[in-house]
Amino acid sequence: MPKIKNNIDRVSKRIDQSATECGRAPSDILLLAVSKTRSTDEIRRAMDAGLTHFAENYLQEALDKISQLEDEDLHWHFIGPLQSNKTRSVAEHFNWVHSVDRLKIAQRLNDQRPEELGPLNICLQVNIDHEPSKSGLPADAVLTVALEVVKLPNLRLRGLMAIPQAEPSFEQQKIAFQKLAELREHINQSLDNSEKLDTLSMGMSNDLEAAVSQGSTIVRVGTDIFGKRE
Ligand SMILES: *Cc1c(COP(=O)(O)O)cnc(C)c1O
């Protein structure tokens, strides 16, 4: 199954090219493989191609894979909707959570994070298009939550995440990503040097070029690595 490796090579080239075009270092952008619905075999193919960061949306499915791959040196990112009753398992088994959209969830993750694992990396999810049906904090509420989350000792607030509406053109895709980048700048003005946000988790299979052009540091790619999901 050389397909996954070929796909990863192709996605990596797209990232490198987009970064180079706007004067960024390709190494500043992490390719996060979204492995929801994929088997551990498929994850191993991606590992063989050099990837070590994997993202999951569904907790039980994720916990099964994490335990099957526990001997590997992998970094697990939780990117799905997060309810209060799931925070303990997430705090115990993941390195990153991108989908924090309420202070209460952050507080629970902080209280439940095992100290020996070190701080859990957090992104606040922003509803950047103001879509009523979508999860994520409204843009104008993010600063207030961020200023509380940075006080939590077992969390490290790294940045912002968004899943913008699908747009057909590069120019249209750029708009939401630019808004998220500006929001990070705005928040950073209120943070101490040691607390400044260094992460923008934005860009997926169809819009990663536009995201990289606006400063993305983590692109979350599923389909273009593993193929279409069932
Ligand atoms: C599924 C998912 C992705 C990956 O999307 P693709 O279009 O398959 O690349 C990225 N981010 C989130 C939050 C997802 O749920």
XYZ file of C-alpha atoms and ligand atoms in Angstrom:
245
model
C 0.000 0.000 0.000
C 2.426 2.727 -1.159
C -0.523 5.043 -1.674
C -0.426 6.596 1.798
C 3.269 7.356 1.492
C 2.766 8.909 -1.942
C -0.121 10.971 -0.613
C 1.987 12.226 2.283
C 4.796 13.163 -0.098
C 2.326 15.110 -2.190
C 0.795 16.934 0.806
C 4.266 17.739 2.179
C 5.242 19.251 -1.169
C 2.108 21.402 -1.152
C 2.994 22.672 2.329
C 6.630 23.325 1.355
C 5.645 25.185 -1.764
C 3.008 27.339 -0.069
C 5.393 28.197 2.737
C 8.227 29.070 0.393
C 5.950 31.256 -1.723
C 5.179 33.480 1.241
C 8.671 33.448 2.726
C 7.961 31.049 5.565
C 10.082 28.091 6.655
C 8.297 24.828 5.772
C 9.579 23.367 9.044
C 7.385 25.857 10.933
C 4.288 23.992 9.764
C 3.282 20.687 11.324
C 1.458 18.162 9.177
C -1.092 16.643 11.552
C -2.590 13.430 10.159
C -6.307 13.188 10.927
C -6.744 9.469 11.512
C -10.422 9.324 12.555
C -12.126 6.225 11.079
C -8.717 4.852 9.985
C -7.202 1.594 11.184
C -3.965 1.250 13.125
C -2.529 -0.364 9.975
C -3.167 2.820 8.051
C -1.639 4.848 10.885
C 1.458 2.634 10.712
C 1.804 3.390 6.989
C 1.766 7.076 7.804
C 4.359 6.490 10.545
C 6.542 4.675 8.006
C 6.404 7.835 5.908
C 7.689 9.829 8.891
C 4.560 11.242 10.563
C 4.356 11.227 14.360
C 1.366 13.497 15.090
C -2.131 12.029 14.746
C -5.547 13.558 15.397
C -8.774 11.880 16.445
C -12.385 13.094 16.820
C -14.124 10.222 18.603
C -12.915 9.332 22.074
C -13.539 5.583 22.299
C -12.126 4.923 18.850
C -9.109 7.032 19.739
C -8.461 5.281 23.056
C -8.429 1.888 21.312
C -5.825 3.044 18.805
C -3.723 4.867 21.393
C -3.513 1.700 23.480
C -2.680 -0.476 20.455
C 0.123 1.925 19.517
C 1.335 2.674 23.044
C 4.866 1.441 22.351
C 5.311 3.995 19.593
C 6.545 7.501 20.202
C 3.469 9.335 18.938
C 1.752 12.627 19.713
C -2.031 12.444 19.930
C -4.294 15.425 19.258
C -7.985 15.536 20.157
C -9.914 17.631 17.607
C -13.541 16.539 18.083
C -16.434 17.958 20.086
C -15.662 17.630 23.778
C -18.324 17.095 26.462
C -17.686 17.306 30.181
C -17.990 13.560 30.734
C -15.064 12.900 28.373
C -12.523 15.365 29.676
C -10.836 12.947 32.083
C -9.879 10.414 29.410
C -8.748 13.174 27.082
C -6.603 14.756 29.811
C -5.024 11.376 30.552
C -4.268 10.186 27.010
C -3.679 13.129 24.684
C -0.864 15.640 24.160
C -3.026 18.305 22.535
C -6.693 19.374 22.507
C -7.704 21.711 19.642
C -11.429 21.874 20.349
C -11.762 23.693 23.680
C -14.723 26.038 23.331
C -15.751 26.718 26.941
C -13.863 27.764 30.055
C -15.536 24.964 32.001
C -14.002 22.340 29.707
C -10.563 23.918 30.132
C -10.957 23.898 33.923
C -11.892 20.226 33.934
C -8.948 19.315 31.684
C -6.672 21.267 34.012
C -8.020 19.543 37.141
C -7.855 16.085 35.552
C -4.459 16.312 33.831
C -2.031 13.897 35.521
C 0.824 16.040 36.760
C 3.554 13.639 35.620
C 2.504 14.142 31.994
C 3.270 17.859 32.059
C 0.940 20.580 30.766
C -1.659 19.659 28.151
C -1.383 21.766 24.974
C -4.605 23.635 24.240
C -6.110 25.507 21.327
C -9.352 27.450 21.680
C -11.765 26.624 18.875
C -13.243 29.727 17.269
C -16.476 29.894 15.269
C -14.804 32.233 12.819
C -17.704 32.480 10.340
C -20.360 33.080 13.067
C -22.268 30.022 11.884
C -25.095 29.395 14.383
C -24.930 25.602 14.030
C -21.173 25.291 14.508
C -19.180 24.754 17.650
C -16.491 27.151 18.729
C -16.315 30.375 20.695
C -17.583 33.571 19.071
C -14.554 35.666 18.096
C -15.454 38.412 20.560
C -15.466 35.968 23.488
C -12.043 34.424 22.880
C -9.886 36.996 24.655
C -11.812 36.704 27.923
C -11.542 32.913 27.914
C -7.873 33.003 26.883
C -6.996 35.255 29.821
C -8.504 32.682 32.199
C -7.015 29.615 30.487
C -3.452 30.974 30.674
C -3.800 30.939 34.470
C -4.408 27.179 34.606
C -1.126 25.500 35.602
C -1.701 22.089 34.002
C -2.622 23.537 30.620
C -0.492 25.392 28.129
C -2.567 27.633 25.883
C -0.867 27.361 22.469
C -3.262 29.047 20.089
C -6.470 29.065 18.114
C -8.234 26.529 15.901
C -11.007 27.030 13.343
C -12.915 25.008 10.770
C -14.135 27.656 8.327
C -16.985 27.143 5.923
C -15.874 25.462 2.686
C -15.110 28.048 0.025
C -14.289 27.311 -3.606
C -11.524 29.805 -4.260
C -8.167 30.541 -2.670
C -9.079 34.215 -2.238
C -12.314 33.357 -0.414
C -10.589 30.716 1.718
C -8.003 33.251 2.862
C -10.567 35.551 4.504
C -11.457 33.366 7.498
C -7.829 32.328 8.033
C -6.734 35.940 8.027
C -9.397 36.722 10.642
C -8.111 33.940 12.885
C -4.524 35.172 12.492
C -5.587 38.715 13.421
C -7.438 37.404 16.446
C -4.271 35.680 17.658
C -2.329 38.950 17.235
C -5.000 40.785 19.190
C -4.875 38.253 22.053
C -1.089 38.254 22.110
C -1.117 41.983 22.814
C -2.696 41.171 26.186
C -0.361 38.311 27.096
C 3.084 38.327 28.692
C 6.014 37.302 26.516
C 6.181 33.847 28.074
C 2.467 33.255 27.381
C 2.196 34.370 23.765
C 0.242 32.092 21.446
C 2.509 30.351 18.920
C -0.083 28.177 17.161
C -2.730 28.569 14.465
C -4.413 25.225 13.811
C -6.025 25.877 10.453
C -6.172 24.333 6.994
C -7.392 20.911 5.884
C -7.161 18.879 2.672
C -8.982 21.415 0.520
C -7.678 24.702 1.838
C -4.252 24.138 3.354
C -2.499 26.449 0.855
C -4.691 29.385 1.842
C -4.172 28.562 5.537
C -0.387 28.416 5.177
C -0.428 31.748 3.339
C -2.124 33.280 6.413
C 0.273 31.842 8.986
C -1.042 28.384 9.836
C 1.374 26.383 12.005
C -0.655 23.140 12.089
C -2.560 21.798 9.083
C -5.007 18.978 9.871
C -5.200 16.633 6.898
C -7.286 13.478 6.639
C -8.648 12.815 3.137
C -5.565 13.792 1.169
C -3.432 11.411 3.253
C -5.684 8.385 3.752
C -8.223 8.786 0.951
C -11.937 9.502 1.154
C -13.685 8.509 4.399
C -16.570 6.030 4.185
C -12.019 15.443 9.797
C -11.343 16.695 10.222
C -10.225 17.192 9.508
C -9.690 16.557 8.247
O -10.451 16.917 7.145
P -10.039 16.451 5.665
O -10.907 17.303 4.797
O -10.349 14.993 5.576
O -8.601 16.746 5.461
C -9.612 18.327 10.001
N -10.051 18.954 11.124
C -11.108 18.512 11.809
C -11.536 19.234 13.043
C -11.794 17.374 11.386
O -12.871 16.956 12.084
